[in-house]
Coordinates of N, CA and C in Angstrom, one line a residue:
X244 N 117.3 112.6 90.1 CA 117.2 113.5 91.6 C 116.3 112.7 92.6
X245 N 115.3 111.7 92.2 CA 114.8 111.2 93.2 C 115.4 110.1 93.9
X246 N 116.4 109.7 92.9 CA 117.0 108.6 93.6 C 118.4 109.0 94.4
X247 N 118.6 110.1 94.2 CA 119.8 111.0 94.9 C 119.3 111.0 96.2
X248 N 117.9 111.9 96.3 CA 117.4 112.5 97.3 C 117.0 111.1 98.3
X249 N 116.5 110.1 97.9 CA 116.0 108.8 98.8 C 117.3 108.0 99.1
X250 N 118.1 108.1 98.5 CA 119.8 107.4 98.9 C 119.9 108.5 100.1
X251 N 120.1 109.8 100.2 CA 120.1 110.3 101.3 C 119.6 109.9 102.9
X252 N 118.4 109.7 102.3 CA 117.5 109.5 103.0 C 117.6 108.1 103.8
X253 N 118.0 107.1 102.9 CA 118.7 106.0 103.4 C 120.0 105.9 104.1
X254 N 120.8 106.5 103.9 CA 122.1 107.2 104.7 C 121.7 107.4 106.1
X255 N 120.7 108.2 106.0 CA 120.5 109.1 107.5 C 119.8 107.6 108.2
X256 N 119.1 106.9 107.5 CA 118.6 105.5 108.6 C 119.7 104.6 108.7
X257 N 120.5 104.4 107.4 CA 121.6 103.7 108.2 C 122.9 104.0 109.4
X258 N 122.4 105.3 109.4 CA 123.4 105.7 110.8 C 122.8 105.2 111.8
X259 N 121.5 104.8 111.9 CA 120.8 104.7 113.5 C 121.1 103.5 114.0
X260 N 121.3 102.5 113.4 CA 121.8 101.3 114.1 C 123.2 101.4 114.9
X261 N 124.1 102.5 114.8 CA 125.4 102.7 115.4 C 125.0 102.8 117.1
X262 N 126.1 102.7 117.8 CA 126.2 102.7 119.1 C 125.6 104.2 119.6
X263 N 124.8 103.8 120.8 CA 124.0 105.2 121.3 C 125.1 106.2 121.6
X264 N 125.9 105.9 122.4 CA 127.0 106.6 122.7 C 127.5 107.8 121.6
X265 N 128.2 106.8 120.3 CA 128.5 107.2 119.5 C 127.6 108.1 118.5
X266 N 126.5 107.9 118.6 CA 125.3 108.7 117.9 C 125.1 110.1 118.6
X267 N 125.0 110.0 119.8 CA 124.6 111.0 120.7 C 125.9 112.1 120.8
X268 N 127.3 111.4 120.5 CA 128.4 112.5 120.3 C 128.2 112.7 118.9
X269 N 128.1 112.5 117.8 CA 128.1 113.1 116.8 C 126.8 114.0 115.9
X270 N 125.5 113.8 116.8 CA 124.7 114.4 116.2 C 124.6 115.8 117.1
X271 N 124.1 116.6 116.4 CA 123.6 118.0 116.8 C 121.9 118.4 116.4
X272 N 121.3 118.3 117.7 CA 119.8 118.4 117.3 C 119.7 120.0 117.1
X273 N 118.5 120.3 116.5 CA 118.3 121.9 116.3 C 116.6 121.7 115.7
X274 N 116.4 123.0 116.8 CA 114.8 123.2 116.5 C 114.5 124.9 116.6
X275 N 113.6 125.3 115.4 CA 113.5 126.8 115.7 C 112.3 127.1 115.0
X276 N 112.6 128.1 113.7 CA 111.4 128.4 113.1 C 111.9 129.0 111.8
X277 N 111.1 129.0 110.6 CA 111.7 129.6 109.7 C 110.5 130.0 108.4
X278 N 110.9 130.9 107.6 CA 110.0 131.5 106.6 C 110.3 130.7 105.5
X279 N 109.5 130.0 104.6 CA 109.4 129.4 103.3 C 108.5 129.8 102.4
X280 N 109.3 130.3 101.2 CA 108.5 131.1 100.5 C 108.3 130.3 98.9
X281 N 107.0 130.1 98.5 CA 106.8 128.8 97.6 C 106.2 129.9 96.4
X282 N 106.8 129.7 95.2 CA 106.7 130.4 93.9 C 105.7 129.3 93.3
X283 N 104.2 129.8 92.7 CA 103.5 129.2 92.3 C 103.1 129.8 90.8
X284 N 103.7 129.3 89.6 CA 103.2 130.3 88.4 C 103.1 129.5 87.4
X285 N 102.1 129.9 86.5 CA 102.1 129.2 84.8 C 103.1 129.0 84.3
X286 N 103.4 128.2 83.3 CA 104.6 128.4 82.4 C 105.4 129.7 82.2
X287 N 104.2 130.6 81.8 CA 104.7 131.6 81.2 C 104.8 132.8 82.2
X288 N 104.8 132.3 83.4 CA 105.6 133.4 84.4 C 104.5 134.0 85.0
X289 N 103.2 134.1 84.8 CA 102.1 134.6 85.7 C 101.9 133.6 86.9
X290 N 101.4 134.2 87.7 CA 101.2 133.6 89.0 C 99.5 132.8 89.0
X291 N 99.6 131.8 89.5 CA 98.4 131.2 89.5 C 97.5 131.9 90.5
X292 N 97.9 132.7 91.9 CA 97.4 133.2 92.7 C 97.7 134.6 92.3
X293 N 97.0 135.6 93.0 CA 97.2 136.9 92.7 C 98.6 137.4 93.1
X294 N 99.3 136.6 93.9 CA 100.7 137.0 94.1 C 101.5 135.6 93.6
X295 N 102.5 135.9 93.0 CA 103.4 134.8 92.5 C 104.1 133.8 93.5
X296 N 104.1 134.2 94.9 CA 105.0 133.6 95.5 C 104.1 133.9 97.0
X297 N 104.1 132.6 97.7 CA 103.2 132.6 99.3 C 104.5 132.5 100.3
X298 N 104.3 133.3 101.3 CA 105.1 132.8 102.7 C 104.4 132.2 103.3
X299 N 105.2 131.0 104.1 CA 104.5 130.2 104.9 C 105.8 130.0 106.0
X300 N 105.0 130.4 107.1 CA 106.1 130.5 109.0 C 105.5 128.8 109.2
X301 N 107.0 128.5 109.6 CA 106.9 127.3 109.9 C 107.8 127.3 111.3
X302 N 107.0 126.0 111.7 CA 108.3 125.4 112.8 C 109.1 124.4 111.9
X303 N 110.4 124.3 112.4 CA 111.4 123.8 111.9 C 112.1 123.1 112.8
X304 N 112.5 121.9 112.5 CA 113.3 120.7 113.4 C 114.1 120.0 112.5
X305 N 115.6 119.5 113.3 CA 116.2 118.4 112.2 C 117.4 118.4 113.2
X306 N 118.5 118.1 112.5 CA 119.7 117.5 113.0 C 120.9 117.6 112.2
X307 N 122.1 117.6 112.6 CA 123.2 117.2 111.9 C 124.2 116.5 112.4
X308 N 124.3 115.3 111.5 CA 125.3 114.1 111.9 C 126.7 114.4 111.4
X309 N 127.6 114.5 112.0 CA 128.9 115.0 112.0 C 129.7 113.3 111.6
X310 N 129.6 113.0 110.3 CA 129.7 111.7 110.0 C 131.5 111.5 110.2
X311 N 132.5 112.6 109.9 CA 133.7 112.8 110.1 C 134.3 114.0 110.2
X312 N 135.3 114.4 111.2 CA 135.4 115.3 111.4 C 137.4 115.5 111.5
X313 N 137.9 117.0 111.7 CA 139.2 117.2 111.8 C 139.2 117.9 112.9
X314 N 139.6 117.6 114.0 CA 140.0 118.3 115.4 C 138.5 119.3 115.8
X315 N 137.5 118.6 115.6 CA 136.4 119.2 115.9 C 136.1 120.6 115.2
X316 N 137.2 120.9 114.5 CA 136.9 122.2 113.5 C 136.5 122.1 112.1
X317 N 136.6 121.2 111.6 CA 135.9 120.9 110.2 C 135.4 119.4 110.2
X318 N 134.4 119.6 109.5 CA 133.6 118.2 109.4 C 132.6 118.2 108.3
X319 N 132.3 116.9 107.7 CA 131.1 116.5 106.9 C 130.1 115.8 107.5
X320 N 129.3 115.7 107.0 CA 128.0 115.2 107.5 C 126.7 115.2 107.0
X321 N 125.6 114.6 107.5 CA 124.0 114.7 106.8 C 123.1 115.6 107.8
X322 N 122.6 116.1 106.9 CA 121.6 117.4 107.9 C 120.1 117.2 107.3
X323 N 119.4 116.4 107.7 CA 118.1 116.2 107.3 C 117.2 117.2 108.4
X324 N 116.2 117.7 108.0 CA 115.3 118.7 108.7 C 113.8 118.4 108.0
X325 N 112.8 119.3 109.1 CA 111.4 118.8 108.6 C 110.9 120.3 109.0
X326 N 110.2 121.1 107.9 CA 109.7 122.4 108.0 C 108.1 122.4 108.0
X327 N 107.2 122.3 109.0 CA 105.8 122.2 108.9 C 105.1 123.6 109.5
X328 N 104.3 124.2 108.3 CA 103.2 125.3 108.5 C 102.1 124.7 108.2
X329 N 101.0 125.6 109.2 CA 99.5 125.2 109.1 C 98.9 126.6 108.8
X330 N 98.1 126.8 108.1 CA 97.1 127.8 107.5 C 95.6 127.6 108.4
X331 N 95.3 128.1 109.2 CA 93.8 127.8 109.7 C 92.7 128.6 108.6
X332 N 92.7 127.9 107.3 CA 91.7 128.0 106.5 C 90.7 127.0 106.6
X333 N 89.7 127.0 105.7 CA 88.8 126.1 105.6 C 88.7 125.4 104.4
X334 N 89.1 124.3 103.8 CA 90.1 123.6 104.9 C 91.3 123.9 105.0
X335 N 92.1 123.4 106.0 CA 93.5 123.7 106.6 C 94.6 123.9 105.7
X336 N 94.9 124.6 105.3 CA 96.2 124.7 104.6 C 97.5 124.1 105.0
X337 N 98.3 123.6 104.5 CA 99.1 122.8 104.9 C 100.4 123.1 103.9
X338 N 101.7 123.3 104.6 CA 103.0 123.3 104.1 C 104.1 122.4 104.6
X339 N 104.6 121.3 104.2 CA 105.7 120.6 104.9 C 106.6 120.0 103.9
X340 N 107.8 120.3 104.5 CA 109.1 120.2 103.8 C 110.3 119.3 104.5
X341 N 110.6 118.4 103.6 CA 111.7 117.5 104.2 C 113.0 117.9 103.3
X342 N 113.8 118.8 103.7 CA 115.3 119.2 102.9 C 116.4 118.1 103.7
X343 N 117.0 117.8 102.9 CA 118.2 116.5 103.3 C 119.4 117.4 102.4
X344 N 120.6 117.3 103.4 CA 121.8 117.9 102.8 C 122.7 116.9 103.0
X345 N 124.1 116.9 102.1 CA 125.2 116.6 102.5 C 126.0 118.0 102.8
X346 N 126.5 118.0 104.0 CA 126.8 119.3 104.5 C 128.3 119.2 104.9
X347 N 129.1 120.5 104.8 CA 130.3 120.5 105.2 C 130.6 122.0 106.1
X348 N 130.7 121.8 107.3 CA 131.1 123.0 108.2 C 132.6 122.9 108.9
X349 N 132.8 124.5 109.1 CA 133.8 124.7 109.9 C 133.6 125.7 110.8
X350 N 134.4 125.3 112.1 CA 134.4 126.3 113.3 C 133.0 125.7 113.8
X351 N 132.3 127.0 114.6 CA 130.9 126.5 115.7 C 130.1 126.1 114.5
X352 N 129.5 124.7 115.1 CA 128.6 124.0 114.6 C 129.1 122.9 113.8
X353 N 130.7 122.7 113.6 CA 131.2 121.6 113.1 C 131.2 120.3 114.0
X354 N 131.3 120.3 115.0 CA 130.8 119.1 116.1 C 130.3 120.0 117.2
X355 N 129.7 119.1 118.3 CA 129.0 119.5 119.2 C 130.1 120.1 120.4
X356 N 131.5 119.5 119.9 CA 132.3 119.9 121.0 C 133.2 121.2 120.4
X357 N 132.8 121.6 119.7 CA 133.9 123.0 118.8 C 133.2 124.3 119.7
X358 N 134.2 124.9 120.2 CA 134.0 126.1 120.9 C 134.0 127.7 120.4
X359 N 134.3 127.3 119.0 CA 134.8 128.9 118.1 C 133.2 129.8 118.6
X360 N 133.6 130.7 118.1 CA 132.3 131.5 118.4 C 131.3 131.9 117.0
X361 N 131.9 131.6 115.9 CA 131.6 131.7 114.7 C 132.0 130.4 113.7
X362 N 130.7 130.2 113.1 CA 130.7 128.9 112.1 C 130.5 129.2 110.8
X363 N 130.5 128.4 109.8 CA 130.0 128.4 108.4 C 129.6 127.0 108.0
X364 N 128.6 127.0 107.4 CA 128.0 125.9 106.6 C 127.5 125.9 105.4
X365 N 127.8 124.9 104.6 CA 127.3 124.7 103.3 C 126.8 123.2 102.9
X366 N 126.0 123.4 102.0 CA 125.2 121.6 101.9 C 124.5 121.6 100.4
X367 N 124.5 120.7 99.8 CA 123.9 120.2 98.9 C 122.8 119.0 98.7
X368 N 121.9 119.0 98.1 CA 120.9 117.9 98.5 C 119.3 117.8 97.5
X369 N 118.7 117.5 98.2 CA 117.2 117.5 97.6 C 116.2 118.0 98.7
X370 N 115.0 118.7 98.2 CA 114.1 119.3 99.0 C 112.6 118.8 98.4
X371 N 112.1 118.1 99.4 CA 110.7 117.7 99.1 C 109.5 118.4 100.1
X372 N 108.7 118.9 98.9 CA 107.7 119.9 99.6 C 106.2 119.4 99.2
X373 N 105.4 119.3 100.3 CA 103.9 119.1 99.9 C 103.1 120.3 100.5
X374 N 102.3 120.7 99.5 CA 101.6 121.9 99.8 C 100.1 121.8 99.6
X375 N 99.1 122.1 100.3 CA 97.7 122.2 100.0 C 97.3 123.3 100.6
X376 N 96.9 124.1 99.5 CA 96.9 125.5 99.7 C 95.1 125.6 99.4
X377 N 94.3 126.4 100.3 CA 93.1 126.4 100.4 C 93.0 127.9 99.6
X378 N 91.9 128.1 98.9 CA 91.6 129.2 98.2 C 90.2 129.5 97.6
X379 N 89.8 130.6 97.0 CA 88.5 130.8 96.7 C 88.5 131.6 95.2
X380 N 88.1 130.7 94.5 CA 88.4 131.0 93.1 C 87.4 132.5 92.6
X381 N 87.8 133.3 92.2 CA 87.4 134.3 92.1 C 86.3 134.6 90.9
X382 N 86.0 133.6 90.2 CA 85.4 133.6 89.1 C 84.1 133.0 89.6
X383 N 84.1 131.9 90.1 CA 83.2 131.2 90.8 C 82.6 131.5 92.3
X384 N 83.4 132.3 92.9 CA 83.3 132.3 94.3 C 83.3 130.8 95.2
X385 N 83.7 129.9 94.5 CA 83.8 128.6 95.1 C 84.9 128.4 96.1
X386 N 85.1 127.6 97.1 CA 86.0 127.7 97.8 C 86.7 126.2 97.2
X387 N 88.1 126.1 97.4 CA 88.9 124.9 96.6 C 90.3 124.7 97.3
X388 N 90.8 123.6 96.9 CA 92.3 123.7 97.3 C 93.1 123.3 96.2
X389 N 94.5 123.8 96.1 CA 95.4 123.5 95.2 C 96.4 122.5 96.1
X390 N 96.5 121.1 95.5 CA 97.4 120.3 96.1 C 98.6 119.9 95.2
X391 N 99.5 120.0 95.8 CA 101.0 119.8 95.0 C 102.2 119.2 95.7
X392 N 102.6 117.9 95.6 CA 103.8 117.7 96.1 C 105.0 117.8 94.9
X393 N 106.1 118.2 95.2 CA 107.3 118.5 94.2 C 108.3 118.2 95.0
X394 N 109.4 117.7 94.3 CA 110.9 117.6 94.7 C 111.9 117.9 93.6
X395 N 113.1 119.0 94.5 CA 114.0 119.5 93.5 C 115.3 119.3 94.3
X396 N 116.5 119.4 93.3 CA 117.7 119.6 94.1 C 117.7 121.2 94.6
X397 N 118.5 121.2 96.0 CA 118.5 122.3 96.6 C 119.8 122.5 97.1
X398 N 120.3 123.5 97.9 CA 121.7 124.1 98.4 C 121.2 124.8 99.8
X399 N 122.2 125.0 100.5 CA 121.9 125.6 101.9 C 123.2 126.4 102.2
X400 N 123.3 127.6 103.1 CA 124.5 128.1 103.1 C 123.7 128.8 104.9
X401 N 124.9 128.6 105.8 CA 124.4 129.0 107.1 C 125.7 129.8 107.9
X402 N 125.3 130.2 108.8 CA 126.0 131.1 109.6 C 125.7 130.5 111.1
X403 N 126.7 130.3 112.0 CA 126.4 129.6 113.2 C 127.2 130.2 114.4
X404 N 126.3 131.0 115.4 CA 127.1 131.7 116.0 C 126.8 131.3 117.5
X405 N 127.7 131.6 118.4 CA 127.9 131.0 119.8 C 127.4 132.2 121.0
X406 N 126.4 131.9 121.3 CA 125.8 132.9 122.4 C 125.6 132.2 123.7
X407 N 124.4 132.2 124.2 CA 124.4 131.4 125.5 C 124.0 130.1 125.0
X408 N 123.3 129.9 123.9 CA 123.2 128.6 123.0 C 123.8 128.8 121.7
X409 N 124.3 127.8 121.0 CA 124.5 128.1 119.7 C 123.2 128.3 118.8
X410 N 123.4 128.9 117.9 CA 122.4 129.2 117.1 C 122.6 129.2 115.4
X411 N 121.7 129.0 114.6 CA 122.4 128.7 113.2 C 121.1 129.9 112.5
X412 N 121.5 130.4 111.7 CA 120.9 131.3 110.6 C 121.1 130.7 109.2
X413 N 120.0 130.0 108.7 CA 120.4 129.3 107.5 C 119.2 129.3 106.3
X414 N 120.1 129.9 105.2 CA 119.4 130.2 104.0 C 119.6 128.9 103.0
X415 N 118.2 128.3 102.5 CA 118.0 127.4 101.6 C 117.2 128.0 100.4
X416 N 117.7 127.2 99.2 CA 116.8 127.4 98.0 C 116.8 126.2 97.1
X417 N 115.8 126.1 96.4 CA 115.5 124.8 95.3 C 116.4 125.2 94.1
X418 N 117.3 124.5 93.6 CA 118.0 124.9 92.7 C 117.5 125.1 91.3
X419 N 116.3 124.6 91.0 CA 115.6 124.4 89.6 C 114.0 124.5 90.1
X420 N 113.3 125.3 89.1 CA 112.0 125.1 89.3 C 111.5 123.8 89.0
X421 N 110.3 123.1 89.4 CA 109.8 121.9 89.5 C 108.5 122.3 88.6
X422 N 108.3 121.9 87.3 CA 107.3 121.7 86.4 C 106.3 120.5 86.4
X423 N 105.3 120.8 86.9 CA 104.3 119.5 86.7 C 102.7 120.1 86.3
X424 N 102.0 118.8 86.3 CA 100.8 119.2 86.4 C 99.9 118.4 87.8
X425 N 99.2 119.7 88.5 CA 98.8 119.4 89.8 C 97.2 119.4 89.7
X426 N 96.9 118.6 90.9 CA 95.1 119.1 91.2 C 95.3 120.5 91.5
X427 N 94.4 121.4 90.8 CA 94.4 122.8 91.1 C 92.7 122.8 91.9
X428 N 91.9 121.8 92.0 CA 90.8 122.0 92.7 C 89.8 122.1 91.3
X429 N 88.3 121.8 92.0 CA 87.2 122.2 91.5 C 87.4 121.4 90.0
X430 N 88.0 120.1 90.3 CA 88.1 119.2 89.1 C 89.2 119.8 87.8
X431 N 90.0 120.4 88.0 CA 91.1 120.8 87.3 C 92.4 120.8 87.4
X432 N 92.9 120.4 86.3 CA 94.6 120.1 86.5 C 95.2 121.0 86.1
X433 N 96.3 121.6 86.3 CA 96.9 122.9 86.0 C 98.5 122.3 85.6
X434 N 99.2 122.8 84.6 CA 100.4 122.7 84.5 C 101.2 123.7 85.1
X435 N 101.6 123.7 86.0 CA 102.2 124.6 86.9 C 103.8 124.6 87.1
X436 N 104.6 125.6 87.6 CA 105.9 125.8 88.0 C 106.1 125.9 89.3
X437 N 106.7 125.3 90.1 CA 107.0 125.8 91.6 C 108.7 125.8 91.9
X438 N 108.9 126.8 92.6 CA 110.1 127.3 93.4 C 110.0 127.6 94.7
X439 N 111.0 127.6 95.4 CA 111.4 127.7 96.7 C 112.8 128.1 97.2
X440 N 112.4 128.9 98.2 CA 113.4 129.6 99.2 C 113.2 129.7 100.8
X441 N 113.9 129.6 101.5 CA 113.6 129.8 102.8 C 114.8 130.6 103.6
X442 N 114.6 131.0 104.8 CA 115.5 131.6 105.9 C 114.8 131.3 107.0
X443 N 116.0 130.5 108.2 CA 115.3 130.1 109.1 C 116.5 130.3 110.5
X444 N 115.8 130.4 111.9 CA 116.6 130.6 112.6 C 116.5 129.2 113.7
X445 N 117.4 128.6 114.0 CA 117.6 127.5 114.4 C 118.4 127.6 115.8
X446 N 117.9 126.7 117.1 CA 118.8 126.9 118.2 C 119.1 125.5 118.2
X447 N 120.4 125.3 118.8 CA 120.9 123.8 118.7 C 120.8 123.4 120.4
X448 N 121.0 122.2 120.7 CA 120.6 121.6 122.0 C 121.4 120.1 122.1

């Protein structure tokens, strides 16, 4: 999975040396916001925190590179993005995600020149997440942090609409849970399962 994910990243990097005009014609930048819900549980399904799922409200940005298209109506390409959320705790809580998808689109959003009012997209790829979550241990009353990077295969589906500006409503989900031993603070290592899904609203420009 890691090789596939980093292969997608290198593919994106390989696009950059192309001519500037070609690049600007094929890329659709996006900016907006998302909610990302991360599940953190023990292997038996009980939550590490009082709630098994934690929501993060994120700033989201990314782009779609239409590698190939047919009459601006159908396209396939690469779609990397970044989601960043900060929690003003002590210390600061952080959630950073970098999903990368191989995507296919039809209608609105297939290319920057498509003038359809509605479009759809699907994608498959990988999602890397880094989470650092500040919390208070109830038994000792001490403040600590759970720190967890994890990588999982992921998929996304989106609805693209044309109003004054094109907007995208996107749903993404990790396809599997990731189980690993992580630093749970207070000198503890814990075997935990991590899951993720998110919903975003993005504006194309």
